[in-house]
C-alpha cells in the first residue's frame, strides 16, 4: 500500500465531496480503489474520473468512515491501493441510470463512452440538486440527460426508475448501466427482464481484502466475489444472485 | 483424478481450501469446489461471532500476505446454516474450523456444531491475531492444547477432529504428539507465521489496523514444510499440510514431507481460484512421470 | 552523511553488516566498509571454532534465503587476529559476535576476546541451526538468556554488549526486557526465522545438508519490523534492527519502529555490496524530503 | 536448486571423468556451477564444455566428494546451480597454461576463443598422459599445443612453467590465461610481471554459498570473493592478493 496526498477537493454539498490525487494508477469505469485513512479504516470507492495526471473519487457521507473523509484537507495523506475488480463493458445506445453517489462510477463510464464515440442517454437521481453531482458534465456528454430529485429541486420529482421504460423506447436504448442503491437494481430488473434488454449493475458489499481471498463480499447464489468478479455484474451473472436487495453481511459476516 | 483417502473420507483431489479464505458462505465454498478443491474449510468461528478488526486487515507485501482479520465470524448458528446449505449442494467434504476464547467455549461451539455434521472439525488453537486480546494462543501451551483437544473430542461424537497448530510455541513435533495423545484424529499445519508488521513510511504508522498480523503465502513455505516434516516423525495421524503453497511443486514438497492433504489459502491471491485445478494437475503429472499411482506412495519419502 | 550515535559510538552511516555475512576476515570486512557500511559484525565465533555443516548450507528460494551454515568459525584466537588487523586498517566500528555451547563458554570467549577491543560484543543466543545439537537455543529461555547476558557483561569490561534475539521464544518484548535488566547495553533483533526446510521433489530429499535452516531475507522483513516495534516499547537501550532489509524503505520502517542501527545480511545477495550505499542514500533522501536532519528524529515515530 | 540426471560420462583416467548434463544454463569460460550430491555435500566445478543441448564438467578425484562423483552412473540425479562468478575476458594472441584438472576451464575458454577467431597457443601439464584431458581438442583448436607430464608419458617431462618464457617469445604472446594449482600461479607471476604481460588466473577457495554472502572464499589482501569477483582474476586484482600460494581457509575458516 502507498499513500498519496490529497491534491484538491470539490465540495458538491456538505455531505458529498470529490477528492483528487495524482494519477497513481489506471482504472476502467466501474473499477474501485481501496482508500485507507491511517488509524481508522479502509473502504472501497469507485474511481469517478481520470485526468492526464490525476485520479478522482467522490464520496457521500454516511457513517464514520465517509464522514471522516469529509474532514480531509488538501495535503493530507491517505493510502490508496487498486484498481480492483472488473469494470463496465463499453456498449453503444446505452442508458446510464445513477442513483445518489452511484453517479460517481457512471461518470468515469460516461468519460469512456464519449471518448469511444459511443452514444448514450443519462438518467440521474438524488435526494436534491446539490447531490446531483457532475450534472453539467453528463449534460455535455450525453445525447440527452434526465434528472430526478426526491424534493424536486432539480429535474422531475420522484425516483429514477419512474421513467426508465419511456426513455428506453423514446431513445432506441439497447443496453442499461446502473449504479446506486440496490433497491433500484431490483426495480430495474423487474422492468428490463421482460424486455430482454441487457444490463450491467455495479454492486456493493462489505469488503475486507479487496483481493478475492477473505470471502466477505461474496454474493449469495452465485458465490461470486464483488471485489474480483464484480463490482460490475451483467444480466447473466445477476440471474444467479439470490440476495439482491436483501440485507447484506456486516463485518462479522452476519446478515443484518 | 488424484484420489486420496483421509481418515474415513475418500477425496477426489488432495487440495483443501484453508480456513479463513472464501469460507464464509455455502455458495462461495461451492465455487471453490467447482474450481478443483477436494474439500473446503470454513472460516474459523466461535459461539457468538466477532466483528474482527477494522481494515486494512489483509495486506499483500512482496513475498506474502499479512493479515489481522481478527477472527471475524457470524457465530456458530449462522455457520451451521451455511454448512447445511453447502452439504445440500455439494458432495465434497466440508471441514468446520472452530475457536473459542476459553477452553469451555471450544466445547460449547462443538456441541452446537455437531448438528450440522461437518466431515471434520478443525480446531484452531493457533491464530496469532488474538494473542493480545486473549493472552497467548492456546497452541503455545501443551497443557491448554491438550485440554482443548480433549473437550472438542468429547463433544464431537463420531466426527473426526484435526488440531491446527502454528509453527511457534514449544516445537511442532512435541505439540503434534500432545494433540495425538489427547485424541486428535489429524493435524493441520500450519497457521500463519510471526506475526509481522509493516509500516507506511510516509504516514509513519503500522498499516494494519491491528498493527500486527500473521504472515502467510510464499514467504512461509519453508517453515510449513519443515513443520510437516517434523510432525510426521512424531505422529501417525494424517496431516493437512498448509502454508505458502502456490504451485504443484510446493504441494509435492508437502507430501514428501508427510502431508496427506494440501491446504491452500493465500495461493488463491497469487494464482486465482484456478490454483486448485493447477496444483491437482501438477501432482498428477508428477506421479505419472515417476510411475506412481497415488499421492500415498510418495508421502513422507523425504524422510528416507 | 547520515551520522548516528549508538552507545558511546558515533557512526557515519546507520547501516551495519549483520553477523555471518562476509564477516570472516579483516579484508572482507574492510571491503564492506568501503561499500558504505557504518560498522561491521564478525561471523559468530566460540572458543574452539567449528567446522559447521556440509553444503548445501545456504539456499536462496524465491523469497529469501535458508541457511544452516552451522556456526562454522575458526575460533576466538583466529578472530582476534582478524579484528586487530581490521582495526589497523579501518576507522569504522567492529562488532564481535560470540556464541557458546554452554553458558560458561560465553564467559570464556568474552574473557579472551576483550584483548582485541571490539567496539561491541554481540551475544548470539538465538541461532536456530544449533538447536538439535545443543538443545533449545538459550534465547528461548528467559533464565538462560539472563545468565548469558550477565556473564558476558561481567567479563566485557567497558566494552558494551548487545544481545541478539530471535523472533520466537516467549515473546520478543519480554525477552528484550530480560536482557536490559541483566545488563545488555543494546539489542540486535532479529536472527533468522523458522527454521524452514525445502525439499527437492526429484531426488525427494531435504536440500540443506542439515535438512533445516533459518529463514532470512525479504520474507522476514515484517517479522523483524514487528520485533523491533515490540521491543522498543519495553526497553530504553538502542536496537540494531536486522532482518529482510533490502531497500531504504525497509530500513526506514525499522527506524520508525525504533531501531537505531540497521543490520543488513541477506540484502548483500539481493543487491550486492552496493546495498549499504543505496540504503544510506535512501535514508538521507527521505530525511531531506521531510525536513529531518538525522535518523534520531524519526526513530520510533510509528508508535505515535 | 534443481536436479538433473547425468546423461553421459567420459572416463579419461580412473581418477578423471567428464559428466554431461542437459544444458540447463549458459556459462562463460571460467564460470562454475555448484554440484550437489544429495546426502553428501555440494562443491564448485568449472564448466569444461558446452554443446547445443549439453553442459559438461570435468572432475578429478581428490577427496571424499570428488571420489563420490567417480561413482556416478548415467541417470543419477545431481543438483546443479549456477553459473556463478566472473569468467575470462577474450583476448587475442594468448597463451593458455593449464595444470592438471585446471585444463577443464581452459577447455571452455579454448572453445570460445576459437569461436571468436582469436589466435592462441596452449601449454598443458599433468602427472601423466591420461590426465592430459581434451588433448586432441586443444591440438585442433590452438595454433600450437605443448604438453608436459611429470612422468614424460606425453610431451616433455617436467613442469608446465618450464618453457613459458620461451613460448611467449616464440609465438608473439601478449596475454596469458592460467588454471591449475596455485603454486603454478606464483611461478607464473614471477615470470610474467617483469615482462609486463597481462594475465588472468582462475582461483579456487573453499566455498559455502557460491553467491557472495558467507565470506568463506574471500582472498586475503583484496578481500575479493572468489565466487563473485572471481574465480578469474587479472593482474591488477591479483596485485592486492596476499595469500596466493599460501595455505587457505578450511570449512571452519581457519587457515590450514
Ligand atoms: C465497490 C464499491 C464501490 C464504492 N464506491 C463508492 C463511491 O464511489 N462513493 C461512496 O461514497 N461510497 C462508495 N462505496 C461505499 C463505501 O465503501 C462505504 O461503504 C461508504 O462510504 C459508507 O461507509 P461508512 O463507514 O462511512 O458508513 P457505514 O458505517 O458503513 O454506513 C453507515 C450507514 O449508511 C449505510 N450505507 C453505507 N453505505 C451506503 C451506501 N453506499 N448506500 C446507502 N446506504 C449506505 C449503511 O447501511 C449504514 O446504515 C463503495 C462500496 C463498494 C463496495
Ligand atoms: C571455482 C572452482 C572451480 C573448480 N572447478 C573444478 C573442476 O572443474 N574440476 C575439479 O575436479 N575440481 C574443481 N574444483 C575443486 C572442487 O570444488 C573440489 O574442491 C575438489 O573436487 C576436491 O573436493 P573433495 O571433497 O573431493 O576433496 P577435499 O577433501 O576437499 O580435498 C582432498 C585433498 O585434495 C586437496 N585438493 C582438493 N582440491 C584440490 C585441487 N583443486 N588441487 C589440488 N589439491 C586439491 C585438498 O587440499 C585435500 O588435501 C573447483 C573449485 C573451485 C573453487
Ligand atoms: C486472510 C486470512 C484469514 C485467515 N483466517 C484464518 C482462520 O479464520 N482460521 C484459521 O485457522 N486460519 C486462518 N488463516 C490461516 C490459513 O488458514 C493458513 O493456515 C495460512 O494462511 C497459511 O496458508 P497459506 O500460506 O496457504 O495462506 C487465515 C489466513 C489468511 C491469509
Ligand atoms: C548465511 C548466513 C549466516 C548467518 N550467520 C550468523 C551468525 O553466525 N551469527 C548470527 O548472529 N547471525 C547469523 N545470521 C543471521 C543474520 O545475522 C541476520 O540476523 C539474519 O540473516 C536476518 O537478517 P537479513 O535478512 O538481513 O539476512 C546469518 C545469516 C545468514 C543468511
Ligand atoms: S473483499 Fe475479500 S473476497 Fe472480496
Ligand atoms: S562462497 Fe560464500 S562468499 Fe564466496
PDB file of N, CA, C and O in Angstrom, chain C residues 20-22 24-25 27-28 30-31 48 50-51 54-56 58-60 65 72-74 82 200 202-203 206-207 268-269 273, chain D residues 1 3 36 40-42 77 81 207-209 211-216 218 220-225 229 249 251-255:
ATOM      1  N   UNK C  20      27.610 -13.154  10.196  1.00  0.00           N
ATOM      2  CA  UNK C  20      27.505 -14.350   9.364  1.00  0.00           C
ATOM      3  C   UNK C  20      27.617 -14.053   7.894  1.00  0.00           C
ATOM      4  O   UNK C  20      27.700 -14.959   7.073  1.00  0.00           O
ATOM      5  N   UNK C  21      27.611 -12.762   7.566  1.00  0.00           N
ATOM      6  CA  UNK C  21      27.725 -12.372   6.166  1.00  0.00           C
ATOM      7  C   UNK C  21      29.070 -11.680   5.978  1.00  0.00           C
ATOM      8  O   UNK C  21      29.325 -10.627   6.585  1.00  0.00           O
ATOM      9  N   UNK C  22      29.931 -12.283   5.170  1.00  0.00           N
ATOM     10  CA  UNK C  22      31.207 -11.669   4.789  1.00  0.00           C
ATOM     11  C   UNK C  22      32.051 -11.255   5.980  1.00  0.00           C
ATOM     12  O   UNK C  22      32.952 -10.435   5.824  1.00  0.00           O
ATOM     13  N   UNK C  24      34.232 -12.974   7.907  1.00  0.00           N
ATOM     14  CA  UNK C  24      35.236 -13.950   8.330  1.00  0.00           C
ATOM     15  C   UNK C  24      36.620 -13.326   8.446  1.00  0.00           C
ATOM     16  O   UNK C  24      37.387 -13.672   9.335  1.00  0.00           O
ATOM     17  N   UNK C  25      36.946 -12.389   7.546  1.00  0.00           N
ATOM     18  CA  UNK C  25      38.306 -11.851   7.555  1.00  0.00           C
ATOM     19  C   UNK C  25      38.300 -10.328   7.592  1.00  0.00           C
ATOM     20  O   UNK C  25      37.337  -9.677   7.184  1.00  0.00           O
ATOM     21  N   UNK C  27      40.028  -8.300   5.736  1.00  0.00           N
ATOM     22  CA  UNK C  27      39.998  -7.674   4.415  1.00  0.00           C
ATOM     23  C   UNK C  27      38.591  -7.677   3.838  1.00  0.00           C
ATOM     24  O   UNK C  27      38.173  -6.742   3.165  1.00  0.00           O
ATOM     25  N   UNK C  28      37.866  -8.742   4.115  1.00  0.00           N
ATOM     26  CA  UNK C  28      36.497  -8.832   3.631  1.00  0.00           C
ATOM     27  C   UNK C  28      35.652  -7.744   4.294  1.00  0.00           C
ATOM     28  O   UNK C  28      34.885  -7.036   3.625  1.00  0.00           O
ATOM     29  N   UNK C  30      36.707  -4.965   5.603  1.00  0.00           N
ATOM     30  CA  UNK C  30      37.146  -3.645   5.136  1.00  0.00           C
ATOM     31  C   UNK C  30      36.431  -3.291   3.825  1.00  0.00           C
ATOM     32  O   UNK C  30      35.974  -2.169   3.625  1.00  0.00           O
ATOM     33  N   UNK C  31      36.330  -4.276   2.933  1.00  0.00           N
ATOM     34  CA  UNK C  31      35.634  -4.022   1.657  1.00  0.00           C
ATOM     35  C   UNK C  31      34.176  -3.630   1.896  1.00  0.00           C
ATOM     36  O   UNK C  31      33.609  -2.827   1.160  1.00  0.00           O
ATOM     37  N   UNK C  48      36.703 -22.635  20.543  1.00  0.00           N
ATOM     38  CA  UNK C  48      37.489 -23.599  19.773  1.00  0.00           C
ATOM     39  C   UNK C  48      37.294 -23.528  18.271  1.00  0.00           C
ATOM     40  O   UNK C  48      38.063 -24.103  17.513  1.00  0.00           O
ATOM     41  N   UNK C  50      34.415 -24.154  14.900  1.00  0.00           N
ATOM     42  CA  UNK C  50      33.552 -25.245  14.452  1.00  0.00           C
ATOM     43  C   UNK C  50      33.654 -25.357  12.938  1.00  0.00           C
ATOM     44  O   UNK C  50      33.804 -24.368  12.240  1.00  0.00           O
ATOM     45  N   UNK C  51      33.513 -26.553  12.453  1.00  0.00           N
ATOM     46  CA  UNK C  51      33.566 -26.771  11.017  1.00  0.00           C
ATOM     47  C   UNK C  51      32.237 -26.400  10.355  1.00  0.00           C
ATOM     48  O   UNK C  51      32.189 -26.091   9.171  1.00  0.00           O
ATOM     49  N   UNK C  54      28.032 -29.544   6.288  1.00  0.00           N
ATOM     50  CA  UNK C  54      28.410 -29.639   4.868  1.00  0.00           C
ATOM     51  C   UNK C  54      27.461 -28.797   4.016  1.00  0.00           C
ATOM     52  O   UNK C  54      26.398 -28.376   4.466  1.00  0.00           O
ATOM     53  N   UNK C  55      27.826 -28.577   2.781  1.00  0.00           N
ATOM     54  CA  UNK C  55      26.943 -27.906   1.816  1.00  0.00           C
ATOM     55  C   UNK C  55      25.905 -28.885   1.304  1.00  0.00           C
ATOM     56  O   UNK C  55      26.119 -30.089   1.392  1.00  0.00           O
ATOM     57  N   UNK C  56      24.808 -28.449   0.712  1.00  0.00           N
ATOM     58  CA  UNK C  56      24.356 -27.062   0.669  1.00  0.00           C
ATOM     59  C   UNK C  56      24.021 -26.561   2.072  1.00  0.00           C
ATOM     60  O   UNK C  56      23.295 -27.215   2.810  1.00  0.00           O
ATOM     61  N   UNK C  58      23.583 -22.939   2.345  1.00  0.00           N
ATOM     62  CA  UNK C  58      22.901 -21.664   2.105  1.00  0.00           C
ATOM     63  C   UNK C  58      22.114 -21.802   0.810  1.00  0.00           C
ATOM     64  O   UNK C  58      22.684 -22.152  -0.221  1.00  0.00           O
ATOM     65  N   UNK C  59      20.824 -21.579   0.899  1.00  0.00           N
ATOM     66  CA  UNK C  59      19.957 -21.888  -0.233  1.00  0.00           C
ATOM     67  C   UNK C  59      18.987 -20.742  -0.498  1.00  0.00           C
ATOM     68  O   UNK C  59      18.076 -20.515   0.281  1.00  0.00           O
ATOM     69  N   UNK C  60      19.186 -20.019  -1.592  1.00  0.00           N
ATOM     70  CA  UNK C  60      18.187 -18.983  -1.912  1.00  0.00           C
ATOM     71  C   UNK C  60      16.899 -19.651  -2.385  1.00  0.00           C
ATOM     72  O   UNK C  60      16.950 -20.629  -3.124  1.00  0.00           O
ATOM     73  N   UNK C  65      16.401 -16.451   1.940  1.00  0.00           N
ATOM     74  CA  UNK C  65      17.459 -17.452   1.988  1.00  0.00           C
ATOM     75  C   UNK C  65      17.160 -18.403   3.129  1.00  0.00           C
ATOM     76  O   UNK C  65      16.571 -18.017   4.131  1.00  0.00           O
ATOM     77  N   UNK C  72      29.957 -22.251  11.666  1.00  0.00           N
ATOM     78  CA  UNK C  72      31.365 -22.532  11.362  1.00  0.00           C
ATOM     79  C   UNK C  72      32.182 -21.302  11.723  1.00  0.00           C
ATOM     80  O   UNK C  72      31.769 -20.170  11.480  1.00  0.00           O
ATOM     81  N   UNK C  73      33.321 -21.508  12.345  1.00  0.00           N
ATOM     82  CA  UNK C  73      34.205 -20.386  12.673  1.00  0.00           C
ATOM     83  C   UNK C  73      35.551 -20.932  13.101  1.00  0.00           C
ATOM     84  O   UNK C  73      35.663 -22.077  13.536  1.00  0.00           O
ATOM     85  N   UNK C  74      36.589 -20.113  12.943  1.00  0.00           N
ATOM     86  CA  UNK C  74      37.944 -20.602  13.226  1.00  0.00           C
ATOM     87  C   UNK C  74      38.341 -20.520  14.695  1.00  0.00           C
ATOM     88  O   UNK C  74      39.487 -20.840  15.022  1.00  0.00           O
ATOM     89  N   UNK C  82      42.052 -11.249  13.272  1.00  0.00           N
ATOM     90  CA  UNK C  82      41.358 -10.539  12.195  1.00  0.00           C
ATOM     91  C   UNK C  82      40.796  -9.204  12.687  1.00  0.00           C
ATOM     92  O   UNK C  82      40.824  -8.213  11.984  1.00  0.00           O
ATOM     93  N   UNK C 200      13.862 -31.181  -2.424  1.00  0.00           N
ATOM     94  CA  UNK C 200      13.939 -31.356  -3.874  1.00  0.00           C
ATOM     95  C   UNK C 200      12.976 -32.464  -4.263  1.00  0.00           C
ATOM     96  O   UNK C 200      13.086 -33.592  -3.759  1.00  0.00           O
ATOM     97  N   UNK C 202      12.588 -34.021  -7.029  1.00  0.00           N
ATOM     98  CA  UNK C 202      13.064 -35.080  -7.919  1.00  0.00           C
ATOM     99  C   UNK C 202      13.931 -36.099  -7.190  1.00  0.00           C
ATOM    100  O   UNK C 202      13.776 -37.299  -7.391  1.00  0.00           O
ATOM    101  N   UNK C 203      14.837 -35.635  -6.344  1.00  0.00           N
ATOM    102  CA  UNK C 203      15.591 -36.619  -5.561  1.00  0.00           C
ATOM    103  C   UNK C 203      14.885 -36.925  -4.232  1.00  0.00           C
ATOM    104  O   UNK C 203      15.268 -37.843  -3.525  1.00  0.00           O
ATOM    105  N   UNK C 206      15.453 -33.396   1.619  1.00  0.00           N
ATOM    106  CA  UNK C 206      15.692 -32.000   2.002  1.00  0.00           C
ATOM    107  C   UNK C 206      16.994 -31.535   1.349  1.00  0.00           C
ATOM    108  O   UNK C 206      17.957 -32.310   1.251  1.00  0.00           O
ATOM    109  N   UNK C 207      17.028 -30.301   0.891  1.00  0.00           N
ATOM    110  CA  UNK C 207      18.197 -29.847   0.137  1.00  0.00           C
ATOM    111  C   UNK C 207      19.360 -29.476   1.050  1.00  0.00           C
ATOM    112  O   UNK C 207      20.499 -29.851   0.794  1.00  0.00           O
ATOM    113  N   UNK C 268      22.788  -8.352   0.869  1.00  0.00           N
ATOM    114  CA  UNK C 268      24.001  -8.364   0.043  1.00  0.00           C
ATOM    115  C   UNK C 268      23.815  -9.308  -1.151  1.00  0.00           C
ATOM    116  O   UNK C 268      24.329  -9.057  -2.236  1.00  0.00           O
ATOM    117  N   UNK C 269      23.059 -10.364  -0.951  1.00  0.00           N
ATOM    118  CA  UNK C 269      22.769 -11.270  -2.072  1.00  0.00           C
ATOM    119  C   UNK C 269      21.826 -10.601  -3.066  1.00  0.00           C
ATOM    120  O   UNK C 269      22.018 -10.692  -4.277  1.00  0.00           O
ATOM    121  N   UNK C 273      27.065  -5.707  -2.784  1.00  0.00           N
ATOM    122  CA  UNK C 273      27.664  -4.924  -1.689  1.00  0.00           C
ATOM    123  C   UNK C 273      27.197  -3.479  -1.729  1.00  0.00           C
ATOM    124  O   UNK C 273      27.240  -2.774  -0.708  1.00  0.00           O
TER     125      UNK C 273
ATOM    126  N   UNK D   1      17.407 -24.619  -6.138  1.00  0.00           N
ATOM    127  CA  UNK D   1      18.288 -25.641  -6.748  1.00  0.00           C
ATOM    128  C   UNK D   1      17.442 -26.654  -7.511  1.00  0.00           C
ATOM    129  O   UNK D   1      16.416 -27.110  -7.035  1.00  0.00           O
ATOM    130  N   UNK D   3      17.637 -30.423  -9.839  1.00  0.00           N
ATOM    131  CA  UNK D   3      18.500 -31.580 -10.073  1.00  0.00           C
ATOM    132  C   UNK D   3      18.350 -32.047 -11.512  1.00  0.00           C
ATOM    133  O   UNK D   3      17.317 -31.863 -12.138  1.00  0.00           O
ATOM    134  N   UNK D  36      25.595 -30.584  -6.376  1.00  0.00           N
ATOM    135  CA  UNK D  36      25.120 -31.159  -5.114  1.00  0.00           C
ATOM    136  C   UNK D  36      24.933 -32.662  -5.264  1.00  0.00           C
ATOM    137  O   UNK D  36      24.182 -33.109  -6.127  1.00  0.00           O
ATOM    138  N   UNK D  40      25.304 -35.784   0.629  1.00  0.00           N
ATOM    139  CA  UNK D  40      26.748 -35.715   0.864  1.00  0.00           C
ATOM    140  C   UNK D  40      27.235 -34.276   1.045  1.00  0.00           C
ATOM    141  O   UNK D  40      27.543 -33.840   2.154  1.00  0.00           O
ATOM    142  N   UNK D  41      27.275 -33.532  -0.021  1.00  0.00           N
ATOM    143  CA  UNK D  41      27.871 -32.194   0.038  1.00  0.00           C
ATOM    144  C   UNK D  41      27.615 -31.512  -1.308  1.00  0.00           C
ATOM    145  O   UNK D  41      26.978 -32.091  -2.192  1.00  0.00           O
ATOM    146  N   UNK D  42      28.100 -30.294  -1.416  1.00  0.00           N
ATOM    147  CA  UNK D  42      27.955 -29.523  -2.652  1.00  0.00           C
ATOM    148  C   UNK D  42      29.265 -28.791  -2.886  1.00  0.00           C
ATOM    149  O   UNK D  42      29.790 -28.180  -1.952  1.00  0.00           O
ATOM    150  N   UNK D  77      20.760 -38.502 -10.468  1.00  0.00           N
ATOM    151  CA  UNK D  77      20.456 -37.066 -10.446  1.00  0.00           C
ATOM    152  C   UNK D  77      21.389 -36.343  -9.494  1.00  0.00           C
ATOM    153  O   UNK D  77      21.601 -36.783  -8.355  1.00  0.00           O
ATOM    154  N   UNK D  81      23.462 -25.739  -9.554  1.00  0.00           N
ATOM    155  CA  UNK D  81      23.025 -24.342  -9.597  1.00  0.00           C
ATOM    156  C   UNK D  81      24.171 -23.464 -10.071  1.00  0.00           C
ATOM    157  O   UNK D  81      25.328 -23.741  -9.827  1.00  0.00           O
ATOM    158  N   UNK D 207      34.399 -23.054  -0.674  1.00  0.00           N
ATOM    159  CA  UNK D 207      33.194 -22.249  -0.846  1.00  0.00           C
ATOM    160  C   UNK D 207      32.033 -22.831  -0.071  1.00  0.00           C
ATOM    161  O   UNK D 207      31.889 -24.043   0.023  1.00  0.00           O
ATOM    162  N   UNK D 208      31.195 -21.935   0.440  1.00  0.00           N
ATOM    163  CA  UNK D 208      29.939 -22.394   1.035  1.00  0.00           C
ATOM    164  C   UNK D 208      28.765 -21.966   0.174  1.00  0.00           C
ATOM    165  O   UNK D 208      28.072 -22.783  -0.385  1.00  0.00           O
ATOM    166  N   UNK D 209      28.570 -20.642   0.071  1.00  0.00           N
ATOM    167  CA  UNK D 209      27.330 -20.199  -0.564  1.00  0.00           C
ATOM    168  C   UNK D 209      27.431 -20.107  -2.081  1.00  0.00           C
ATOM    169  O   UNK D 209      26.456 -20.345  -2.783  1.00  0.00           O
ATOM    170  N   UNK D 211      27.394 -17.502  -3.611  1.00  0.00           N
ATOM    171  CA  UNK D 211      26.615 -16.332  -4.031  1.00  0.00           C
ATOM    172  C   UNK D 211      27.056 -15.063  -3.301  1.00  0.00           C
ATOM    173  O   UNK D 211      26.312 -14.087  -3.247  1.00  0.00           O
ATOM    174  N   UNK D 212      28.256 -15.102  -2.722  1.00  0.00           N
ATOM    175  CA  UNK D 212      28.828 -13.853  -2.235  1.00  0.00           C
ATOM    176  C   UNK D 212      28.383 -13.397  -0.871  1.00  0.00           C
ATOM    177  O   UNK D 212      28.573 -12.220  -0.541  1.00  0.00           O
ATOM    178  N   UNK D 213      27.823 -14.259  -0.059  1.00  0.00           N
ATOM    179  CA  UNK D 213      27.415 -13.746   1.250  1.00  0.00           C
ATOM    180  C   UNK D 213      28.127 -14.377   2.442  1.00  0.00           C
ATOM    181  O   UNK D 213      28.250 -13.740   3.477  1.00  0.00           O
ATOM    182  N   UNK D 214      28.600 -15.591   2.306  1.00  0.00           N
ATOM    183  CA  UNK D 214      29.142 -16.230   3.518  1.00  0.00           C
ATOM    184  C   UNK D 214      30.540 -15.724   3.856  1.00  0.00           C
ATOM    185  O   UNK D 214      30.961 -15.790   4.995  1.00  0.00           O
ATOM    186  N   UNK D 215      31.268 -15.247   2.855  1.00  0.00           N
ATOM    187  CA  UNK D 215      32.602 -14.718   3.109  1.00  0.00           C
ATOM    188  C   UNK D 215      33.663 -15.798   3.243  1.00  0.00           C
ATOM    189  O   UNK D 215      34.809 -15.524   3.590  1.00  0.00           O
ATOM    190  N   UNK D 216      33.301 -17.035   2.953  1.00  0.00           N
ATOM    191  CA  UNK D 216      34.212 -18.147   3.133  1.00  0.00           C
ATOM    192  C   UNK D 216      35.358 -18.114   2.117  1.00  0.00           C
ATOM    193  O   UNK D 216      36.465 -18.538   2.414  1.00  0.00           O
ATOM    194  N   UNK D 218      36.820 -15.554   0.539  1.00  0.00           N
ATOM    195  CA  UNK D 218      37.492 -14.275   0.268  1.00  0.00           C
ATOM    196  C   UNK D 218      39.010 -14.417   0.248  1.00  0.00           C
ATOM    197  O   UNK D 218      39.597 -15.205   0.974  1.00  0.00           O
ATOM    198  N   UNK D 220      42.796 -12.970   0.877  1.00  0.00           N
ATOM    199  CA  UNK D 220      43.437 -12.036   1.793  1.00  0.00           C
ATOM    200  C   UNK D 220      44.003 -10.869   1.000  1.00  0.00           C
ATOM    201  O   UNK D 220      44.382 -11.014  -0.165  1.00  0.00           O
ATOM    202  N   UNK D 221      44.063  -9.731   1.643  1.00  0.00           N
ATOM    203  CA  UNK D 221      44.582  -8.537   0.979  1.00  0.00           C
ATOM    204  C   UNK D 221      43.452  -7.790   0.311  1.00  0.00           C
ATOM    205  O   UNK D 221      42.924  -6.832   0.863  1.00  0.00           O
ATOM    206  N   UNK D 222      43.002  -8.274  -0.826  1.00  0.00           N
ATOM    207  CA  UNK D 222      41.954  -7.542  -1.537  1.00  0.00           C
ATOM    208  C   UNK D 222      40.590  -7.723  -0.897  1.00  0.00           C
ATOM    209  O   UNK D 222      39.708  -6.888  -1.068  1.00  0.00           O
ATOM    210  N   UNK D 223      40.374  -8.833  -0.199  1.00  0.00           N
ATOM    211  CA  UNK D 223      39.044  -9.113   0.341  1.00  0.00           C
ATOM    212  C   UNK D 223      38.054  -9.514  -0.736  1.00  0.00           C
ATOM    213  O   UNK D 223      36.862  -9.626  -0.470  1.00  0.00           O
ATOM    214  N   UNK D 224      38.521  -9.741  -1.966  1.00  0.00           N
ATOM    215  CA  UNK D 224      37.605 -10.105  -3.049  1.00  0.00           C
ATOM    216  C   UNK D 224      37.054 -11.510  -2.818  1.00  0.00           C
ATOM    217  O   UNK D 224      37.726 -12.382  -2.279  1.00  0.00           O
ATOM    218  N   UNK D 225      35.793 -11.698  -3.226  1.00  0.00           N
ATOM    219  CA  UNK D 225      35.158 -13.011  -3.111  1.00  0.00           C
ATOM    220  C   UNK D 225      35.439 -13.811  -4.383  1.00  0.00           C
ATOM    221  O   UNK D 225      35.099 -13.368  -5.485  1.00  0.00           O
ATOM    222  N   UNK D 229      33.552 -11.929  -7.373  1.00  0.00           N
ATOM    223  CA  UNK D 229      34.503 -11.133  -8.161  1.00  0.00           C
ATOM    224  C   UNK D 229      35.378 -12.073  -8.993  1.00  0.00           C
ATOM    225  O   UNK D 229      35.885 -11.684 -10.036  1.00  0.00           O
ATOM    226  N   UNK D 249      41.854 -21.170   3.809  1.00  0.00           N
ATOM    227  CA  UNK D 249      40.937 -21.469   4.902  1.00  0.00           C
ATOM    228  C   UNK D 249      40.150 -22.746   4.620  1.00  0.00           C
ATOM    229  O   UNK D 249      39.738 -22.998   3.493  1.00  0.00           O
ATOM    230  N   UNK D 251      36.814 -25.359   6.116  1.00  0.00           N
ATOM    231  CA  UNK D 251      35.384 -25.130   6.353  1.00  0.00           C
ATOM    232  C   UNK D 251      35.125 -24.273   7.589  1.00  0.00           C
ATOM    233  O   UNK D 251      34.124 -23.566   7.679  1.00  0.00           O
ATOM    234  N   UNK D 252      36.002 -24.313   8.560  1.00  0.00           N
ATOM    235  CA  UNK D 252      35.796 -23.525   9.778  1.00  0.00           C
ATOM    236  C   UNK D 252      36.234 -22.083   9.573  1.00  0.00           C
ATOM    237  O   UNK D 252      35.924 -21.213  10.375  1.00  0.00           O
ATOM    238  N   UNK D 253      37.000 -21.846   8.494  1.00  0.00           N
ATOM    239  CA  UNK D 253      37.529 -20.518   8.268  1.00  0.00           C
ATOM    240  C   UNK D 253      38.968 -20.399   8.768  1.00  0.00           C
ATOM    241  O   UNK D 253      39.601 -19.358   8.635  1.00  0.00           O
ATOM    242  N   UNK D 254      39.477 -21.487   9.325  1.00  0.00           N
ATOM    243  CA  UNK D 254      40.850 -21.469   9.843  1.00  0.00           C
ATOM    244  C   UNK D 254      41.823 -21.745   8.702  1.00  0.00           C
ATOM    245  O   UNK D 254      41.557 -22.556   7.831  1.00  0.00           O
ATOM    246  N   UNK D 255      42.955 -21.085   8.727  1.00  0.00           N
ATOM    247  CA  UNK D 255      43.983 -21.362   7.718  1.00  0.00           C
ATOM    248  C   UNK D 255      44.651 -22.678   8.026  1.00  0.00           C
ATOM    249  O   UNK D 255      44.999 -22.964   9.166  1.00  0.00           O
TER     250      UNK D 255
END
